[in-house]
Amino acid sequence: MKNTVNVLGIEFINKNFNEVIEILKNNIQSNKKSFVVTANPEIAMFAYEHPDYNAIVQLADMVVPDGIGIVMASKILNTPIQERVAGFDLTVRLLELGNEHKWRIYLLGGKEETNKKAVANIASRYPQLQIVGSHHGYFDWKEGIVTEEIQAAKPDIVFVALGYPRQEEWIVENLPRFSKGLFMGVGGSIDVLAGEVKRAPQFFRRLNLEWFYRLLKQPTRWRRMLALPQFLVQIFKIKLSDKTN
Ligand code: UDP
């Protein structure tokens, strides 16, 4: 079985959830610096249309298929990915492991209140975890305060919730300044950790309809969700051109 599967020019890891966690855990425990992108169809489509962002995604040590749309696309292209690996699930599992192993974490992003609430919730739910720093996501990148804080705190994991493409841009721009740590863009996960946004109930998740639940809850996102049909159109175009070759 191939270790990665290419969908729209992005190499997605083709491992199950536990295997992905095992790799990340090993990286953390051996102080290996790494950059992880959790890419859904919206992100894959954005990268496809924006070469600068695509170049950033290509620098990732691992891209995980965050969204059933990516898994569906891989099947359509006859190179099926084993399973969806949701960014939020990875975040929660890493927090659990962090609690077990007393890892150091840094939480970057979200509005000031959101960030504070997320930190408070994590601290009470995972008391052994060391939250070595946090900062809201509306800061001047050029000032470098956040970077300096992280350099000094040496976290094992930095969760970066600035929304795409900003979170991946920030990671790639700043990564050379850090000596260790897992850097992962976690987008809206911080809103869920803060308790401000609810994750889709089991029922929707089991039917792979998490996106539909979100659409019902946050109808203003509908325009962004058009990325999904556009993504599938691209996938079918690729499939058809493969057949005619
Ligand atoms: N965010 C931030 N700084 C920014 C832009 C966004 O901290 O400059 C935060 C925002 O407050 C939210 C999170 O990033 O908590 C995710 O934003 P969004 O839903 O736009 O991103 P996505 O889920 O699409 O990655």
PDB file of N, CA and C in Angstrom, residues 153-207:
ATOM      1  N   ALA A 153       9.915  29.136  25.255  1.00  0.00           N
ATOM      2  CA  ALA A 153       9.109  28.132  25.967  1.00  0.00           C
ATOM      3  C   ALA A 153       9.387  26.700  25.506  1.00  0.00           C
ATOM      4  N   LYS A 154       9.947  26.564  24.294  1.00  0.00           N
ATOM      5  CA  LYS A 154      10.255  25.239  23.729  1.00  0.00           C
ATOM      6  C   LYS A 154       9.110  24.227  23.884  1.00  0.00           C
ATOM      7  N   PRO A 155       7.944  24.536  23.329  1.00  0.00           N
ATOM      8  CA  PRO A 155       6.823  23.581  23.454  1.00  0.00           C
ATOM      9  C   PRO A 155       7.053  22.331  22.606  1.00  0.00           C
ATOM     10  N   ASP A 156       6.391  21.253  23.026  1.00  0.00           N
ATOM     11  CA  ASP A 156       6.415  20.022  22.225  1.00  0.00           C
ATOM     12  C   ASP A 156       5.422  20.131  21.077  1.00  0.00           C
ATOM     13  N   ILE A 157       4.319  20.862  21.336  1.00  0.00           N
ATOM     14  CA  ILE A 157       3.314  21.059  20.281  1.00  0.00           C
ATOM     15  C   ILE A 157       2.879  22.525  20.268  1.00  0.00           C
ATOM     16  N   VAL A 158       2.800  23.084  19.061  1.00  0.00           N
ATOM     17  CA  VAL A 158       2.218  24.418  18.906  1.00  0.00           C
ATOM     18  C   VAL A 158       0.987  24.271  18.020  1.00  0.00           C
ATOM     19  N   PHE A 159      -0.175  24.482  18.599  1.00  0.00           N
ATOM     20  CA  PHE A 159      -1.415  24.463  17.822  1.00  0.00           C
ATOM     21  C   PHE A 159      -1.622  25.874  17.277  1.00  0.00           C
ATOM     22  N   VAL A 160      -1.748  25.974  15.954  1.00  0.00           N
ATOM     23  CA  VAL A 160      -1.854  27.294  15.329  1.00  0.00           C
ATOM     24  C   VAL A 160      -3.233  27.454  14.693  1.00  0.00           C
ATOM     25  N   ALA A 161      -4.064  28.258  15.335  1.00  0.00           N
ATOM     26  CA  ALA A 161      -5.443  28.430  14.856  1.00  0.00           C
ATOM     27  C   ALA A 161      -5.641  29.833  14.310  1.00  0.00           C
ATOM     28  N   LEU A 162      -5.098  30.076  13.113  1.00  0.00           N
ATOM     29  CA  LEU A 162      -5.262  31.385  12.485  1.00  0.00           C
ATOM     30  C   LEU A 162      -6.158  31.273  11.252  1.00  0.00           C
ATOM     31  N   GLY A 163      -6.752  30.093  11.039  1.00  0.00           N
ATOM     32  CA  GLY A 163      -7.511  29.839   9.811  1.00  0.00           C
ATOM     33  C   GLY A 163      -6.536  29.701   8.650  1.00  0.00           C
ATOM     34  N   TYR A 164      -6.922  28.931   7.623  1.00  0.00           N
ATOM     35  CA  TYR A 164      -6.029  28.852   6.470  1.00  0.00           C
ATOM     36  C   TYR A 164      -6.265  30.082   5.594  1.00  0.00           C
ATOM     37  N   PRO A 165      -5.381  30.573   4.811  1.00  0.00           N
ATOM     38  CA  PRO A 165      -4.020  30.063   4.612  1.00  0.00           C
ATOM     39  C   PRO A 165      -3.028  30.617   5.631  1.00  0.00           C
ATOM     40  N   ARG A 166      -3.550  31.509   6.517  1.00  0.00           N
ATOM     41  CA  ARG A 166      -2.635  32.237   7.403  1.00  0.00           C
ATOM     42  C   ARG A 166      -1.855  31.319   8.330  1.00  0.00           C
ATOM     43  N   GLN A 167      -2.520  30.295   8.881  1.00  0.00           N
ATOM     44  CA  GLN A 167      -1.822  29.439   9.854  1.00  0.00           C
ATOM     45  C   GLN A 167      -0.623  28.732   9.236  1.00  0.00           C
ATOM     46  N   GLU A 168      -0.792  28.233   8.013  1.00  0.00           N
ATOM     47  CA  GLU A 168       0.321  27.529   7.358  1.00  0.00           C
ATOM     48  C   GLU A 168       1.404  28.540   6.941  1.00  0.00           C
ATOM     49  N   GLU A 169       0.979  29.730   6.526  1.00  0.00           N
ATOM     50  CA  GLU A 169       1.953  30.774   6.155  1.00  0.00           C
ATOM     51  C   GLU A 169       2.794  31.139   7.376  1.00  0.00           C
ATOM     52  N   TRP A 170       2.116  31.306   8.503  1.00  0.00           N
ATOM     53  CA  TRP A 170       2.844  31.687   9.732  1.00  0.00           C
ATOM     54  C   TRP A 170       3.831  30.579  10.118  1.00  0.00           C
ATOM     55  N   ILE A 171       3.386  29.354  10.043  1.00  0.00           N
ATOM     56  CA  ILE A 171       4.258  28.230  10.438  1.00  0.00           C
ATOM     57  C   ILE A 171       5.518  28.203   9.568  1.00  0.00           C
ATOM     58  N   VAL A 172       5.323  28.270   8.253  1.00  0.00           N
ATOM     59  CA  VAL A 172       6.479  28.154   7.356  1.00  0.00           C
ATOM     60  C   VAL A 172       7.433  29.346   7.531  1.00  0.00           C
ATOM     61  N   GLU A 173       6.859  30.517   7.754  1.00  0.00           N
ATOM     62  CA  GLU A 173       7.707  31.704   7.945  1.00  0.00           C
ATOM     63  C   GLU A 173       8.536  31.609   9.229  1.00  0.00           C
ATOM     64  N   ASN A 174       7.966  31.001  10.250  1.00  0.00           N
ATOM     65  CA  ASN A 174       8.628  31.007  11.557  1.00  0.00           C
ATOM     66  C   ASN A 174       9.352  29.726  11.944  1.00  0.00           C
ATOM     67  N   LEU A 175       9.033  28.653  11.257  1.00  0.00           N
ATOM     68  CA  LEU A 175       9.590  27.343  11.614  1.00  0.00           C
ATOM     69  C   LEU A 175      11.125  27.307  11.753  1.00  0.00           C
ATOM     70  N   PRO A 176      11.848  27.986  10.842  1.00  0.00           N
ATOM     71  CA  PRO A 176      13.316  27.916  10.958  1.00  0.00           C
ATOM     72  C   PRO A 176      13.845  28.448  12.285  1.00  0.00           C
ATOM     73  N   ARG A 177      13.033  29.250  12.978  1.00  0.00           N
ATOM     74  CA  ARG A 177      13.522  29.848  14.236  1.00  0.00           C
ATOM     75  C   ARG A 177      13.345  28.928  15.442  1.00  0.00           C
ATOM     76  N   PHE A 178      12.674  27.801  15.244  1.00  0.00           N
ATOM     77  CA  PHE A 178      12.440  26.914  16.387  1.00  0.00           C
ATOM     78  C   PHE A 178      13.316  25.670  16.293  1.00  0.00           C
ATOM     79  N   SER A 179      13.665  25.152  17.461  1.00  0.00           N
ATOM     80  CA  SER A 179      14.559  23.993  17.450  1.00  0.00           C
ATOM     81  C   SER A 179      13.791  22.674  17.489  1.00  0.00           C
ATOM     82  N   LYS A 180      12.564  22.695  18.020  1.00  0.00           N
ATOM     83  CA  LYS A 180      11.793  21.451  18.116  1.00  0.00           C
ATOM     84  C   LYS A 180      10.301  21.766  18.091  1.00  0.00           C
ATOM     85  N   GLY A 181       9.496  20.722  18.092  1.00  0.00           N
ATOM     86  CA  GLY A 181       8.053  20.912  18.223  1.00  0.00           C
ATOM     87  C   GLY A 181       7.262  20.471  17.009  1.00  0.00           C
ATOM     88  N   LEU A 182       6.036  20.056  17.307  1.00  0.00           N
ATOM     89  CA  LEU A 182       5.088  19.734  16.245  1.00  0.00           C
ATOM     90  C   LEU A 182       4.237  20.985  16.008  1.00  0.00           C
ATOM     91  N   PHE A 183       4.217  21.460  14.777  1.00  0.00           N
ATOM     92  CA  PHE A 183       3.451  22.657  14.426  1.00  0.00           C
ATOM     93  C   PHE A 183       2.296  22.247  13.528  1.00  0.00           C
ATOM     94  N   MET A 184       1.095  22.520  13.992  1.00  0.00           N
ATOM     95  CA  MET A 184      -0.073  22.055  13.235  1.00  0.00           C
ATOM     96  C   MET A 184      -1.124  23.152  13.173  1.00  0.00           C
ATOM     97  N   GLY A 185      -1.609  23.434  11.971  1.00  0.00           N
ATOM     98  CA  GLY A 185      -2.707  24.383  11.812  1.00  0.00           C
ATOM     99  C   GLY A 185      -4.005  23.701  12.206  1.00  0.00           C
ATOM    100  N   VAL A 186      -4.733  24.307  13.147  1.00  0.00           N
ATOM    101  CA  VAL A 186      -5.940  23.641  13.637  1.00  0.00           C
ATOM    102  C   VAL A 186      -7.223  24.439  13.372  1.00  0.00           C
ATOM    103  N   GLY A 187      -7.108  25.503  12.590  1.00  0.00           N
ATOM    104  CA  GLY A 187      -8.283  26.258  12.134  1.00  0.00           C
ATOM    105  C   GLY A 187      -9.315  26.501  13.209  1.00  0.00           C
ATOM    106  N   GLY A 188     -10.550  26.098  12.915  1.00  0.00           N
ATOM    107  CA  GLY A 188     -11.645  26.383  13.824  1.00  0.00           C
ATOM    108  C   GLY A 188     -11.687  25.494  15.067  1.00  0.00           C
ATOM    109  N   SER A 189     -10.725  24.572  15.223  1.00  0.00           N
ATOM    110  CA  SER A 189     -10.742  23.685  16.402  1.00  0.00           C
ATOM    111  C   SER A 189     -10.710  24.476  17.695  1.00  0.00           C
ATOM    112  N   ILE A 190     -10.044  25.619  17.669  1.00  0.00           N
ATOM    113  CA  ILE A 190      -9.939  26.408  18.899  1.00  0.00           C
ATOM    114  C   ILE A 190     -11.317  26.912  19.341  1.00  0.00           C
ATOM    115  N   ASP A 191     -12.183  27.180  18.377  1.00  0.00           N
ATOM    116  CA  ASP A 191     -13.543  27.618  18.717  1.00  0.00           C
ATOM    117  C   ASP A 191     -14.303  26.490  19.411  1.00  0.00           C
ATOM    118  N   VAL A 192     -14.028  25.265  18.979  1.00  0.00           N
ATOM    119  CA  VAL A 192     -14.683  24.106  19.600  1.00  0.00           C
ATOM    120  C   VAL A 192     -14.087  23.872  20.997  1.00  0.00           C
ATOM    121  N   LEU A 193     -12.752  23.969  21.105  1.00  0.00           N
ATOM    122  CA  LEU A 193     -12.100  23.768  22.407  1.00  0.00           C
ATOM    123  C   LEU A 193     -12.561  24.819  23.415  1.00  0.00           C
ATOM    124  N   ALA A 194     -12.865  26.013  22.898  1.00  0.00           N
ATOM    125  CA  ALA A 194     -13.324  27.099  23.781  1.00  0.00           C
ATOM    126  C   ALA A 194     -14.787  26.905  24.167  1.00  0.00           C
ATOM    127  N   GLY A 195     -15.453  25.962  23.497  1.00  0.00           N
ATOM    128  CA  GLY A 195     -16.863  25.711  23.778  1.00  0.00           C
ATOM    129  C   GLY A 195     -17.789  26.688  23.055  1.00  0.00           C
ATOM    130  N   GLU A 196     -17.235  27.418  22.090  1.00  0.00           N
ATOM    131  CA  GLU A 196     -18.053  28.412  21.390  1.00  0.00           C
ATOM    132  C   GLU A 196     -18.790  27.818  20.190  1.00  0.00           C
ATOM    133  N   VAL A 197     -18.199  26.799  19.613  1.00  0.00           N
ATOM    134  CA  VAL A 197     -18.829  26.107  18.489  1.00  0.00           C
ATOM    135  C   VAL A 197     -18.922  24.637  18.872  1.00  0.00           C
ATOM    136  N   LYS A 198     -20.072  24.031  18.594  1.00  0.00           N
ATOM    137  CA  LYS A 198     -20.228  22.611  18.938  1.00  0.00           C
ATOM    138  C   LYS A 198     -19.812  21.755  17.758  1.00  0.00           C
ATOM    139  N   ARG A 199     -19.179  20.637  18.073  1.00  0.00           N
ATOM    140  CA  ARG A 199     -18.856  19.700  17.008  1.00  0.00           C
ATOM    141  C   ARG A 199     -20.132  18.973  16.601  1.00  0.00           C
ATOM    142  N   ALA A 200     -20.175  18.504  15.353  1.00  0.00           N
ATOM    143  CA  ALA A 200     -21.374  17.810  14.886  1.00  0.00           C
ATOM    144  C   ALA A 200     -21.649  16.590  15.767  1.00  0.00           C
ATOM    145  N   PRO A 201     -22.931  16.311  16.084  1.00  0.00           N
ATOM    146  CA  PRO A 201     -23.246  15.113  16.868  1.00  0.00           C
ATOM    147  C   PRO A 201     -22.849  13.844  16.108  1.00  0.00           C
ATOM    148  N   GLN A 202     -22.651  12.765  16.872  1.00  0.00           N
ATOM    149  CA  GLN A 202     -22.275  11.456  16.324  1.00  0.00           C
ATOM    150  C   GLN A 202     -23.045  11.089  15.065  1.00  0.00           C
ATOM    151  N   PHE A 203     -24.378  11.321  15.134  1.00  0.00           N
ATOM    152  CA  PHE A 203     -25.257  10.955  14.034  1.00  0.00           C
ATOM    153  C   PHE A 203     -24.755  11.517  12.699  1.00  0.00           C
ATOM    154  N   PHE A 204     -24.427  12.816  12.692  1.00  0.00           N
ATOM    155  CA  PHE A 204     -23.941  13.454  11.458  1.00  0.00           C
ATOM    156  C   PHE A 204     -22.558  12.936  11.087  1.00  0.00           C
ATOM    157  N   ARG A 205     -21.726  12.733  12.122  1.00  0.00           N
ATOM    158  CA  ARG A 205     -20.357  12.297  11.839  1.00  0.00           C
ATOM    159  C   ARG A 205     -20.333  10.901  11.238  1.00  0.00           C
ATOM    160  N   ARG A 206     -21.216  10.031  11.796  1.00  0.00           N
ATOM    161  CA  ARG A 206     -21.228   8.653  11.311  1.00  0.00           C
ATOM    162  C   ARG A 206     -21.634   8.587   9.850  1.00  0.00           C
ATOM    163  N   LEU A 207     -22.526   9.483   9.460  1.00  0.00           N
ATOM    164  CA  LEU A 207     -22.981   9.487   8.064  1.00  0.00           C
ATOM    165  C   LEU A 207     -22.086  10.356   7.170  1.00  0.00           C
TER     166      LEU A 207
END
